[in-house]
């Protein structure tokens, strides 16, 4: 039951949207962490110190890598064997994005060889199926895709969906348009 002390460490956030920024803010303010991030577009004017770097540089420098990218074809297996090999020895991979952002077979291999220090997963490549090779590991923390499992968050989500429906009904553009 011993883990990594995060104060003063380097966090690498892949995806600096709303969620990535919320994580970065907490890492910097709460734990005095250096914040590196990789994003497909340039991000400027952040209200906290953070440095945008290429993915390879982030993987090589971060003690903790947090994946907060949208799902889809562009991010499928964004993290595979080459990316896991580029991570610092002992680094922790955290996936709160979508399950298929990480090649699970490559992740299992990296864990089994001790290439990385561990993983925290809230999503899985073939959800809800979780490979036994992950469930039996003591260097992996698994959660049942419950990142939004709080009453206030679910209420906010429902109200936001209702606002989008109301906008469409009234002939206005919804805040959260899905293409």
Tab-separated table of N, CA and C in Angstrom:
chain	number	residue	atom	x	y	z
A	1	UNK	N	0.813	-1.197	0.000
A	1	UNK	CA	0.000	0.000	0.000
A	1	UNK	C	0.856	1.261	0.000
A	2	UNK	N	2.010	1.197	-0.632
A	2	UNK	CA	2.850	2.382	-0.762
A	2	UNK	C	2.755	2.897	-2.184
A	3	UNK	N	2.706	4.209	-2.315
A	3	UNK	CA	2.587	4.799	-3.639
A	3	UNK	C	3.566	5.935	-3.823
A	4	UNK	N	3.353	6.688	-4.853
A	4	UNK	CA	4.210	7.813	-5.193
A	4	UNK	C	3.714	9.081	-4.493
A	5	UNK	N	4.613	9.789	-3.863
A	5	UNK	CA	4.290	11.103	-3.305
A	5	UNK	C	4.293	12.089	-4.477
A	6	UNK	N	3.206	12.793	-4.710
A	6	UNK	CA	3.093	13.600	-5.922
A	6	UNK	C	3.603	15.029	-5.787
A	7	UNK	N	3.736	15.535	-4.579
A	7	UNK	CA	4.187	16.922	-4.403
A	7	UNK	C	5.545	17.116	-5.067
A	8	UNK	N	5.622	18.152	-5.894
A	8	UNK	CA	6.864	18.486	-6.576
A	8	UNK	C	7.173	17.637	-7.793
A	9	UNK	N	6.339	16.692	-8.119
A	9	UNK	CA	6.556	15.843	-9.299
A	9	UNK	C	6.123	16.574	-10.565
A	10	UNK	N	6.342	15.925	-11.686
A	10	UNK	CA	5.923	16.469	-12.977
A	10	UNK	C	4.729	15.676	-13.481
A	11	UNK	N	3.647	16.395	-13.783
A	11	UNK	CA	2.473	15.768	-14.371
A	11	UNK	C	2.433	16.140	-15.847
A	12	UNK	N	2.117	15.172	-16.679
A	12	UNK	CA	1.943	15.405	-18.106
A	12	UNK	C	0.493	15.136	-18.459
A	13	UNK	N	-0.172	16.137	-18.968
A	13	UNK	CA	-1.594	16.005	-19.292
A	13	UNK	C	-1.753	15.990	-20.807
A	14	UNK	N	-2.337	14.927	-21.321
A	14	UNK	CA	-2.570	14.792	-22.752
A	14	UNK	C	-4.034	15.156	-22.984
A	15	UNK	N	-4.240	16.344	-23.549
A	15	UNK	CA	-5.577	16.888	-23.750
A	15	UNK	C	-5.822	18.011	-22.765
A	16	UNK	N	-5.689	19.257	-23.217
A	16	UNK	CA	-5.821	20.408	-22.317
A	16	UNK	C	-7.115	21.151	-22.579
A	17	UNK	N	-8.201	20.389	-22.615
A	17	UNK	CA	-9.529	20.990	-22.676
A	17	UNK	C	-9.987	21.349	-21.273
A	18	UNK	N	-11.279	21.431	-21.084
A	18	UNK	CA	-11.839	21.822	-19.789
A	18	UNK	C	-11.388	20.886	-18.671
A	19	UNK	N	-11.447	19.584	-18.897
A	19	UNK	CA	-11.063	18.625	-17.864
A	19	UNK	C	-9.556	18.646	-17.635
A	20	UNK	N	-8.780	18.665	-18.698
A	20	UNK	CA	-7.325	18.732	-18.559
A	20	UNK	C	-6.893	19.969	-17.784
A	21	UNK	N	-7.537	21.097	-18.060
A	21	UNK	CA	-7.197	22.326	-17.338
A	21	UNK	C	-7.571	22.249	-15.867
A	22	UNK	N	-8.702	21.628	-15.557
A	22	UNK	CA	-9.102	21.475	-14.156
A	22	UNK	C	-8.091	20.603	-13.407
A	23	UNK	N	-7.617	19.564	-14.044
A	23	UNK	CA	-6.615	18.692	-13.428
A	23	UNK	C	-5.318	19.465	-13.236
A	24	UNK	N	-4.891	20.176	-14.267
A	24	UNK	CA	-3.641	20.934	-14.201
A	24	UNK	C	-3.688	21.973	-13.083
A	25	UNK	N	-4.784	22.669	-12.964
A	25	UNK	CA	-4.937	23.695	-11.920
A	25	UNK	C	-4.746	23.071	-10.532
A	26	UNK	N	-5.379	21.934	-10.309
A	26	UNK	CA	-5.275	21.262	-9.006
A	26	UNK	C	-3.871	20.720	-8.755
A	27	UNK	N	-3.246	20.169	-9.787
A	27	UNK	CA	-1.889	19.639	-9.632
A	27	UNK	C	-0.914	20.750	-9.281
A	28	UNK	N	-1.048	21.887	-9.953
A	28	UNK	CA	-0.137	23.001	-9.696
A	28	UNK	C	-0.399	23.627	-8.326
A	29	UNK	N	-1.653	24.013	-8.081
A	29	UNK	CA	-1.980	24.736	-6.848
A	29	UNK	C	-1.927	23.839	-5.617
A	30	UNK	N	-2.412	22.631	-5.727
A	30	UNK	CA	-2.506	21.769	-4.556
A	30	UNK	C	-1.255	20.979	-4.234
A	31	UNK	N	-0.444	20.702	-5.265
A	31	UNK	CA	0.695	19.818	-5.054
A	31	UNK	C	2.012	20.377	-5.585
A	32	UNK	N	2.026	21.636	-6.001
A	32	UNK	CA	3.235	22.280	-6.518
A	32	UNK	C	3.902	21.446	-7.609
A	33	UNK	N	3.074	20.849	-8.455
A	33	UNK	CA	3.600	20.014	-9.536
A	33	UNK	C	3.933	20.870	-10.752
A	34	UNK	N	4.982	20.486	-11.441
A	34	UNK	CA	5.261	21.085	-12.744
A	34	UNK	C	4.253	20.492	-13.712
A	35	UNK	N	3.643	21.337	-14.545
A	35	UNK	CA	2.613	20.883	-15.467
A	35	UNK	C	3.124	20.986	-16.903
A	36	UNK	N	3.194	19.842	-17.555
A	36	UNK	CA	3.465	19.778	-18.988
A	36	UNK	C	2.177	19.303	-19.642
A	37	UNK	N	1.948	19.737	-20.876
A	37	UNK	CA	0.766	19.231	-21.558
A	37	UNK	C	1.004	19.130	-23.046
A	38	UNK	N	0.230	18.210	-23.641
A	38	UNK	CA	0.222	18.028	-25.093
A	38	UNK	C	-1.224	18.189	-25.535
A	39	UNK	N	-1.416	18.955	-26.590
A	39	UNK	CA	-2.753	19.195	-27.112
A	39	UNK	C	-2.645	19.297	-28.620
A	40	UNK	N	-3.688	18.897	-29.337
A	40	UNK	CA	-3.611	18.934	-30.801
A	40	UNK	C	-3.582	20.354	-31.355
A	41	UNK	N	-4.101	21.316	-30.595
A	41	UNK	CA	-4.015	22.719	-31.003
A	41	UNK	C	-3.281	23.505	-29.922
A	42	UNK	N	-2.807	24.678	-30.285
A	42	UNK	CA	-2.081	25.517	-29.342
A	42	UNK	C	-3.028	26.055	-28.279
A	43	UNK	N	-2.581	26.004	-27.040
A	43	UNK	CA	-3.362	26.526	-25.921
A	43	UNK	C	-2.551	27.655	-25.291
A	44	UNK	N	-3.151	28.818	-25.194
A	44	UNK	CA	-2.469	29.980	-24.613
A	44	UNK	C	-3.323	30.598	-23.526
A	45	UNK	N	-2.682	31.412	-22.699
A	45	UNK	CA	-3.412	32.179	-21.702
A	45	UNK	C	-3.949	31.384	-20.531
A	46	UNK	N	-3.289	30.290	-20.192
A	46	UNK	CA	-3.728	29.512	-19.040
A	46	UNK	C	-3.476	30.299	-17.757
A	47	UNK	N	-4.361	30.201	-16.776
A	47	UNK	CA	-4.214	30.970	-15.540
A	47	UNK	C	-3.286	30.308	-14.512
A	48	UNK	N	-2.432	29.417	-14.959
A	48	UNK	CA	-1.467	28.734	-14.093
A	48	UNK	C	-0.270	28.386	-14.966
A	49	UNK	N	0.899	28.176	-14.371
A	49	UNK	CA	2.076	27.830	-15.169
A	49	UNK	C	1.954	26.429	-15.763
A	50	UNK	N	2.131	26.340	-17.065
A	50	UNK	CA	2.102	25.060	-17.767
A	50	UNK	C	2.828	25.239	-19.085
A	51	UNK	N	3.462	24.172	-19.536
A	51	UNK	CA	4.237	24.254	-20.770
A	51	UNK	C	3.732	23.226	-21.768
A	52	UNK	N	3.372	23.677	-22.971
A	52	UNK	CA	2.920	22.791	-24.031
A	52	UNK	C	4.132	22.198	-24.726
A	53	UNK	N	4.146	20.856	-24.843
A	53	UNK	CA	5.283	20.145	-25.421
A	53	UNK	C	4.776	19.045	-26.343
A	54	UNK	N	5.641	18.554	-27.242
A	54	UNK	CA	5.255	17.399	-28.057
A	54	UNK	C	5.000	16.184	-27.158
A	55	UNK	N	4.189	15.255	-27.640
A	55	UNK	CA	3.826	14.078	-26.856
A	55	UNK	C	5.060	13.310	-26.389
A	56	UNK	N	6.034	13.100	-27.268
A	56	UNK	CA	7.233	12.333	-26.891
A	56	UNK	C	7.980	13.006	-25.746
A	57	UNK	N	8.076	14.316	-25.772
A	57	UNK	CA	8.764	15.041	-24.692
A	57	UNK	C	7.998	14.905	-23.381
A	58	UNK	N	6.680	14.989	-23.454
A	58	UNK	CA	5.850	14.841	-22.264
A	58	UNK	C	6.052	13.455	-21.651
A	59	UNK	N	5.979	12.420	-22.476
A	59	UNK	CA	6.115	11.053	-21.982
A	59	UNK	C	7.470	10.819	-21.331
A	60	UNK	N	8.509	11.428	-21.869
A	60	UNK	CA	9.856	11.245	-21.333
A	60	UNK	C	10.134	12.029	-20.073
A	61	UNK	N	9.317	13.033	-19.775
A	61	UNK	CA	9.584	13.904	-18.633
A	61	UNK	C	8.621	13.743	-17.472
A	62	UNK	N	7.428	13.226	-17.722
A	62	UNK	CA	6.382	13.197	-16.692
A	62	UNK	C	6.512	11.994	-15.762
A	63	UNK	N	6.286	12.253	-14.485
A	63	UNK	CA	6.194	11.174	-13.496
A	63	UNK	C	4.809	10.544	-13.539
A	64	UNK	N	3.810	11.363	-13.883
A	64	UNK	CA	2.423	10.916	-13.986
A	64	UNK	C	1.883	11.440	-15.309
A	65	UNK	N	1.338	10.556	-16.136
A	65	UNK	CA	0.747	10.934	-17.419
A	65	UNK	C	-0.757	10.726	-17.299
A	66	UNK	N	-1.516	11.813	-17.529
A	66	UNK	CA	-2.967	11.763	-17.436
A	66	UNK	C	-3.548	11.946	-18.833
A	67	UNK	N	-4.379	11.009	-19.253
A	67	UNK	CA	-5.017	11.078	-20.570
A	67	UNK	C	-6.410	11.655	-20.421
A	68	UNK	N	-6.644	12.796	-21.074
A	68	UNK	CA	-7.938	13.484	-20.990
A	68	UNK	C	-8.365	13.967	-22.363
A	69	UNK	N	-8.202	13.107	-23.360
A	69	UNK	CA	-8.538	13.451	-24.748
A	69	UNK	C	-9.910	12.897	-25.107
A	70	UNK	N	-10.542	13.450	-26.134
A	70	UNK	CA	-11.809	12.864	-26.590
A	70	UNK	C	-11.543	11.529	-27.279
A	71	UNK	N	-12.558	10.690	-27.333
A	71	UNK	CA	-12.434	9.419	-28.035
A	71	UNK	C	-12.603	9.613	-29.528
A	72	UNK	N	-12.430	8.541	-30.274
A	72	UNK	CA	-12.624	8.587	-31.713
A	72	UNK	C	-11.428	8.036	-32.458
A	73	UNK	N	-11.548	7.998	-33.764
A	73	UNK	CA	-10.507	7.409	-34.605
A	73	UNK	C	-9.161	8.109	-34.442
A	74	UNK	N	-9.173	9.411	-34.227
A	74	UNK	CA	-7.919	10.169	-34.125
A	74	UNK	C	-7.132	9.848	-32.858
A	75	UNK	N	-7.801	9.337	-31.830
A	75	UNK	CA	-7.104	9.056	-30.576
A	75	UNK	C	-7.053	7.564	-30.233
A	76	UNK	N	-7.592	6.711	-31.107
A	76	UNK	CA	-7.552	5.267	-30.836
A	76	UNK	C	-6.101	4.807	-30.780
A	77	UNK	N	-5.728	4.143	-29.689
A	77	UNK	CA	-4.370	3.650	-29.440
A	77	UNK	C	-3.332	4.769	-29.529
A	78	UNK	N	-3.726	5.962	-29.113
A	78	UNK	CA	-2.775	7.072	-29.010
A	78	UNK	C	-1.587	6.657	-28.149
A	79	UNK	N	-1.875	5.851	-27.126
A	79	UNK	CA	-0.822	5.327	-26.268
A	79	UNK	C	-0.700	3.828	-26.522
A	80	UNK	N	0.380	3.463	-27.176
A	80	UNK	CA	0.672	2.066	-27.490
A	80	UNK	C	2.067	1.714	-26.997
A	81	UNK	N	2.610	0.649	-27.516
A	81	UNK	CA	3.926	0.177	-27.074
A	81	UNK	C	5.020	1.240	-27.218
A	82	UNK	N	5.112	1.957	-28.351
A	82	UNK	CA	6.184	2.965	-28.461
A	82	UNK	C	6.047	4.085	-27.424
A	83	UNK	N	4.825	4.510	-27.173
A	83	UNK	CA	4.599	5.602	-26.211
A	83	UNK	C	4.888	5.129	-24.785
A	84	UNK	N	4.464	3.916	-24.460
A	84	UNK	CA	4.743	3.376	-23.131
A	84	UNK	C	6.249	3.193	-22.930
A	85	UNK	N	6.953	2.808	-23.979
A	85	UNK	CA	8.411	2.666	-23.898
A	85	UNK	C	9.088	4.018	-23.706
A	86	UNK	N	8.456	5.079	-24.178
A	86	UNK	CA	9.023	6.434	-24.049
A	86	UNK	C	8.808	7.023	-22.657
A	87	UNK	N	7.900	6.413	-21.883
A	87	UNK	CA	7.634	6.928	-20.539
A	87	UNK	C	8.822	6.677	-19.619
A	88	UNK	N	8.953	7.525	-18.608
A	88	UNK	CA	10.003	7.362	-17.609
A	88	UNK	C	9.805	6.042	-16.866
A	89	UNK	N	10.877	5.373	-16.525
A	89	UNK	CA	10.733	4.182	-15.680
A	89	UNK	C	10.061	4.581	-14.358
A	90	UNK	N	9.090	3.812	-13.955
A	90	UNK	CA	8.385	4.110	-12.713
A	90	UNK	C	7.227	5.068	-12.857
A	91	UNK	N	7.031	5.638	-14.042
A	91	UNK	CA	5.937	6.591	-14.247
A	91	UNK	C	4.585	5.880	-14.162
A	92	UNK	N	3.573	6.665	-13.833
A	92	UNK	CA	2.207	6.161	-13.693
A	92	UNK	C	1.367	6.691	-14.861
A	93	UNK	N	0.586	5.824	-15.480
A	93	UNK	CA	-0.337	6.215	-16.551
A	93	UNK	C	-1.752	6.227	-15.993
A	94	UNK	N	-2.456	7.333	-16.190
A	94	UNK	CA	-3.839	7.451	-15.746
A	94	UNK	C	-4.705	7.731	-16.961
A	95	UNK	N	-5.692	6.858	-17.192
A	95	UNK	CA	-6.602	7.051	-18.323
A	95	UNK	C	-8.004	7.341	-17.816
A	96	UNK	N	-8.441	8.589	-18.001
A	96	UNK	CA	-9.810	8.990	-17.691
A	96	UNK	C	-10.529	9.412	-18.963
A	97	UNK	N	-9.909	9.146	-20.105
A	97	UNK	CA	-10.452	9.576	-21.399
A	97	UNK	C	-11.456	8.538	-21.905
A	98	UNK	N	-11.050	7.746	-22.853
A	98	UNK	CA	-11.824	6.647	-23.399
A	98	UNK	C	-10.926	5.422	-23.390
A	99	UNK	N	-11.530	4.254	-23.262
A	99	UNK	CA	-10.754	3.030	-23.118
A	99	UNK	C	-9.819	2.739	-24.269
A	100	UNK	N	-10.275	2.989	-25.500
A	100	UNK	CA	-9.439	2.622	-26.640
A	100	UNK	C	-8.345	3.631	-26.948
A	101	UNK	N	-8.193	4.658	-26.128
A	101	UNK	CA	-7.063	5.579	-26.266
A	101	UNK	C	-5.766	4.837	-25.932
A	102	UNK	N	-5.869	3.814	-25.083
A	102	UNK	CA	-4.713	3.015	-24.678
A	102	UNK	C	-4.822	1.617	-25.278
A	103	UNK	N	-3.748	1.159	-25.873
A	103	UNK	CA	-3.656	-0.222	-26.339
A	103	UNK	C	-3.441	-1.080	-25.091
A	104	UNK	N	-4.488	-1.752	-24.622
A	104	UNK	CA	-4.412	-2.499	-23.359
A	104	UNK	C	-3.369	-3.605	-23.387
A	105	UNK	N	-3.201	-4.270	-24.516
A	105	UNK	CA	-2.195	-5.332	-24.597
A	105	UNK	C	-0.802	-4.748	-24.378
A	106	UNK	N	-0.539	-3.597	-24.953
A	106	UNK	CA	0.753	-2.931	-24.769
A	106	UNK	C	0.918	-2.462	-23.323
A	107	UNK	N	-0.165	-1.973	-22.725
A	107	UNK	CA	-0.113	-1.540	-21.325
A	107	UNK	C	0.208	-2.724	-20.421
A	108	UNK	N	-0.464	-3.839	-20.631
A	108	UNK	CA	-0.213	-5.031	-19.819
A	108	UNK	C	1.246	-5.459	-19.953
A	109	UNK	N	1.767	-5.451	-21.165
A	109	UNK	CA	3.171	-5.821	-21.378
A	109	UNK	C	4.111	-4.870	-20.646
A	110	UNK	N	3.829	-3.566	-20.706
A	110	UNK	CA	4.679	-2.581	-20.026
A	110	UNK	C	4.647	-2.774	-18.512
A	111	UNK	N	3.486	-3.132	-17.985
A	111	UNK	CA	3.370	-3.391	-16.543
A	111	UNK	C	4.091	-4.678	-16.160
A	112	UNK	N	3.902	-5.711	-16.969
A	112	UNK	CA	4.508	-7.010	-16.654
A	112	UNK	C	6.029	-6.969	-16.693
A	113	UNK	N	6.583	-6.143	-17.553
A	113	UNK	CA	8.046	-6.029	-17.643
A	113	UNK	C	8.593	-4.987	-16.684
A	114	UNK	N	7.726	-4.282	-15.980
A	114	UNK	CA	8.180	-3.244	-15.060
A	114	UNK	C	8.623	-1.971	-15.759
A	115	UNK	N	8.245	-1.825	-17.027
A	115	UNK	CA	8.646	-0.649	-17.808
A	115	UNK	C	8.051	0.627	-17.218
A	116	UNK	N	6.809	0.554	-16.759
A	116	UNK	CA	6.198	1.700	-16.079
A	116	UNK	C	5.829	1.266	-14.664
A	117	UNK	N	5.580	2.250	-13.808
A	117	UNK	CA	5.340	1.956	-12.403
A	117	UNK	C	3.938	1.508	-12.075
A	118	UNK	N	2.970	1.881	-12.909
A	118	UNK	CA	1.602	1.494	-12.617
A	118	UNK	C	0.624	2.230	-13.501
A	119	UNK	N	-0.656	1.948	-13.253
A	119	UNK	CA	-1.708	2.579	-14.048
A	119	UNK	C	-2.944	2.780	-13.178
A	120	UNK	N	-3.682	3.833	-13.484
A	120	UNK	CA	-4.985	4.092	-12.895
A	120	UNK	C	-5.968	4.196	-14.043
A	121	UNK	N	-6.961	3.328	-14.060
A	121	UNK	CA	-7.881	3.259	-15.198
A	121	UNK	C	-9.325	3.408	-14.742
A	122	UNK	N	-10.025	4.330	-15.382
A	122	UNK	CA	-11.455	4.521	-15.146
A	122	UNK	C	-12.245	4.039	-16.360
A	123	UNK	N	-11.542	3.693	-17.421
A	123	UNK	CA	-12.137	3.253	-18.684
A	123	UNK	C	-11.302	2.104	-19.232
A	124	UNK	N	-11.920	1.297	-20.102
A	124	UNK	CA	-11.271	0.086	-20.594
A	124	UNK	C	-11.506	-0.068	-22.088
A	125	UNK	N	-10.556	-0.695	-22.744
A	125	UNK	CA	-10.604	-0.802	-24.207
A	125	UNK	C	-11.852	-1.528	-24.693
A	126	UNK	N	-12.276	-2.573	-24.009
A	126	UNK	CA	-13.464	-3.331	-24.408
A	126	UNK	C	-14.507	-3.285	-23.291
A	127	UNK	N	-14.753	-2.095	-22.813
A	127	UNK	CA	-15.658	-1.891	-21.686
A	127	UNK	C	-17.015	-2.536	-21.938
A	128	UNK	N	-17.571	-3.242	-20.970
A	128	UNK	CA	-17.212	-3.303	-19.553
A	128	UNK	C	-16.211	-4.412	-19.220
A	129	UNK	N	-15.708	-5.097	-20.223
A	129	UNK	CA	-14.753	-6.184	-20.006
A	129	UNK	C	-13.410	-5.626	-19.549
A	130	UNK	N	-12.859	-6.198	-18.474
A	130	UNK	CA	-11.545	-5.796	-17.965
A	130	UNK	C	-10.663	-7.038	-17.969
A	131	UNK	N	-9.533	-6.998	-18.653
A	131	UNK	CA	-8.670	-8.181	-18.723
A	131	UNK	C	-8.209	-8.631	-17.334
A	132	UNK	N	-8.207	-9.937	-17.121
A	132	UNK	CA	-7.743	-10.491	-15.845
A	132	UNK	C	-6.309	-10.057	-15.556
A	133	UNK	N	-5.511	-9.879	-16.602
A	133	UNK	CA	-4.123	-9.453	-16.411
A	133	UNK	C	-4.034	-8.090	-15.724
A	134	UNK	N	-5.089	-7.290	-15.819
A	134	UNK	CA	-5.120	-6.009	-15.100
A	134	UNK	C	-5.728	-6.160	-13.711
A	135	UNK	N	-6.755	-6.978	-13.589
A	135	UNK	CA	-7.455	-7.100	-12.301
A	135	UNK	C	-6.595	-7.731	-11.211
A	136	UNK	N	-5.630	-8.528	-11.590
A	136	UNK	CA	-4.822	-9.217	-10.579
A	136	UNK	C	-3.567	-8.431	-10.175
A	137	UNK	N	-3.317	-7.312	-10.800
A	137	UNK	CA	-2.095	-6.550	-10.542
A	137	UNK	C	-2.251	-5.609	-9.349
A	138	UNK	N	-1.219	-5.537	-8.545
A	138	UNK	CA	-1.235	-4.614	-7.411
A	138	UNK	C	-0.744	-3.221	-7.802
A	139	UNK	N	-0.212	-3.059	-9.003
A	139	UNK	CA	0.258	-1.753	-9.453
A	139	UNK	C	-0.748	-1.071	-10.380
A	140	UNK	N	-1.987	-1.538	-10.325
A	140	UNK	CA	-3.058	-0.970	-11.149
A	140	UNK	C	-4.266	-0.698	-10.260
A	141	UNK	N	-4.831	0.493	-10.409
A	141	UNK	CA	-6.079	0.844	-9.724
A	141	UNK	C	-7.164	0.900	-10.788
A	142	UNK	N	-8.240	0.153	-10.565
A	142	UNK	CA	-9.333	0.068	-11.528
A	142	UNK	C	-10.605	0.645	-10.924
A	143	UNK	N	-11.280	1.475	-11.686
A	143	UNK	CA	-12.568	2.030	-11.278
A	143	UNK	C	-13.594	1.723	-12.362
A	144	UNK	N	-14.860	1.600	-12.001
A	144	UNK	CA	-15.897	1.228	-12.972
A	144	UNK	C	-16.493	2.407	-13.728
A	145	UNK	N	-15.649	3.173	-14.416
A	145	UNK	CA	-16.096	4.300	-15.236
A	145	UNK	C	-17.073	5.190	-14.458
A	146	UNK	N	-16.579	5.687	-13.324
A	146	UNK	CA	-17.458	6.470	-12.473
A	146	UNK	C	-16.989	7.903	-12.275
A	147	UNK	N	-16.280	8.431	-13.246
A	147	UNK	CA	-15.778	9.791	-13.146
A	147	UNK	C	-16.850	10.838	-12.897
A	148	UNK	N	-18.079	10.557	-13.280
A	148	UNK	CA	-19.164	11.527	-13.068
A	148	UNK	C	-20.125	11.070	-11.980
A	149	UNK	N	-19.727	10.097	-11.190
A	149	UNK	CA	-20.636	9.512	-10.202
A	149	UNK	C	-20.716	10.354	-8.928
A	150	UNK	N	-21.280	11.516	-9.069
A	150	UNK	CA	-21.570	12.394	-7.930
A	150	UNK	C	-22.915	13.046	-8.232
A	151	UNK	N	-23.751	13.169	-7.234
A	151	UNK	CA	-25.102	13.692	-7.453
A	151	UNK	C	-25.086	15.065	-8.121
A	152	UNK	N	-24.224	15.957	-7.657
A	152	UNK	CA	-24.174	17.308	-8.227
A	152	UNK	C	-23.755	17.274	-9.697
A	153	UNK	N	-22.799	16.408	-10.030
A	153	UNK	CA	-22.324	16.308	-11.415
A	153	UNK	C	-23.428	15.767	-12.311
A	154	UNK	N	-24.109	14.712	-11.862
A	154	UNK	CA	-25.187	14.131	-12.667
A	154	UNK	C	-26.342	15.118	-12.834
A	155	UNK	N	-26.645	15.890	-11.804
A	155	UNK	CA	-27.692	16.918	-11.905
A	155	UNK	C	-27.290	17.973	-12.921
A	156	UNK	N	-26.035	18.433	-12.848
A	156	UNK	CA	-25.547	19.418	-13.822
A	156	UNK	C	-25.605	18.873	-15.247
A	157	UNK	N	-25.257	17.598	-15.420
A	157	UNK	CA	-25.305	16.987	-16.749
A	157	UNK	C	-26.739	16.948	-17.276
A	158	UNK	N	-27.670	16.587	-16.427
A	158	UNK	CA	-29.074	16.521	-16.835
A	158	UNK	C	-29.604	17.906	-17.188
A	159	UNK	N	-29.252	18.906	-16.401
A	159	UNK	CA	-29.704	20.272	-16.681
A	159	UNK	C	-29.093	20.809	-17.973
A	160	UNK	N	-27.848	20.434	-18.222
A	160	UNK	CA	-27.200	20.870	-19.461
A	160	UNK	C	-27.871	20.221	-20.670
A	161	UNK	N	-28.196	18.938	-20.571
A	161	UNK	CA	-28.904	18.250	-21.654
A	161	UNK	C	-30.272	18.885	-21.878
A	162	UNK	N	-30.972	19.212	-20.813
A	162	UNK	CA	-32.273	19.861	-20.916
A	162	UNK	C	-32.153	21.227	-21.592
A	163	UNK	N	-31.114	21.981	-21.233
A	163	UNK	CA	-30.898	23.290	-21.865
A	163	UNK	C	-30.648	23.137	-23.365
A	164	UNK	N	-29.914	22.100	-23.755
A	164	UNK	CA	-29.673	21.844	-25.179
A	164	UNK	C	-30.976	21.501	-25.892
A	165	UNK	N	-31.804	20.657	-25.290
A	165	UNK	CA	-33.093	20.297	-25.882
A	165	UNK	C	-34.006	21.514	-26.011
A	166	UNK	N	-34.007	22.333	-24.986
A	166	UNK	CA	-34.832	23.545	-24.999
A	166	UNK	C	-34.376	24.490	-26.109
A	167	UNK	N	-33.069	24.629	-26.273
A	167	UNK	CA	-32.538	25.493	-27.324
A	167	UNK	C	-32.985	25.009	-28.698
A	168	UNK	N	-32.880	23.701	-28.946
A	168	UNK	CA	-33.294	23.151	-30.240
A	168	UNK	C	-34.796	23.365	-30.445
A	169	UNK	N	-35.597	23.099	-29.412
A	169	UNK	CA	-37.047	23.298	-29.501
A	169	UNK	C	-37.387	24.746	-29.858
A	170	UNK	N	-36.610	25.685	-29.306
A	170	UNK	CA	-36.872	27.105	-29.516
A	170	UNK	C	-36.190	27.669	-30.762
A	171	UNK	N	-35.539	26.792	-31.541
A	171	UNK	CA	-34.900	27.238	-32.787
A	171	UNK	C	-33.545	27.887	-32.589
A	172	UNK	N	-32.949	27.750	-31.427
A	172	UNK	CA	-31.626	28.321	-31.155
A	172	UNK	C	-30.558	27.242	-31.297
A	173	UNK	N	-29.303	27.666	-31.361
A	173	UNK	CA	-28.199	26.717	-31.422
A	173	UNK	C	-27.956	26.141	-30.024
A	174	UNK	N	-27.889	24.827	-29.912
A	174	UNK	CA	-27.594	24.233	-28.600
A	174	UNK	C	-26.143	24.494	-28.199
A	175	UNK	N	-25.900	24.604	-26.921
A	175	UNK	CA	-24.538	24.860	-26.420
A	175	UNK	C	-23.595	23.725	-26.816
A	176	UNK	N	-24.085	22.510	-26.776
A	176	UNK	CA	-23.251	21.328	-27.017
A	176	UNK	C	-23.692	20.609	-28.271
A	177	UNK	N	-23.383	21.192	-29.408
A	177	UNK	CA	-23.769	20.611	-30.693
A	177	UNK	C	-22.939	19.373	-30.976
A	178	UNK	N	-23.579	18.298	-31.401
A	178	UNK	CA	-22.911	17.072	-31.800
A	178	UNK	C	-23.013	16.979	-33.320
A	179	UNK	N	-21.867	16.883	-33.960
A	179	UNK	CA	-21.848	16.852	-35.423
A	179	UNK	C	-22.346	15.539	-35.969
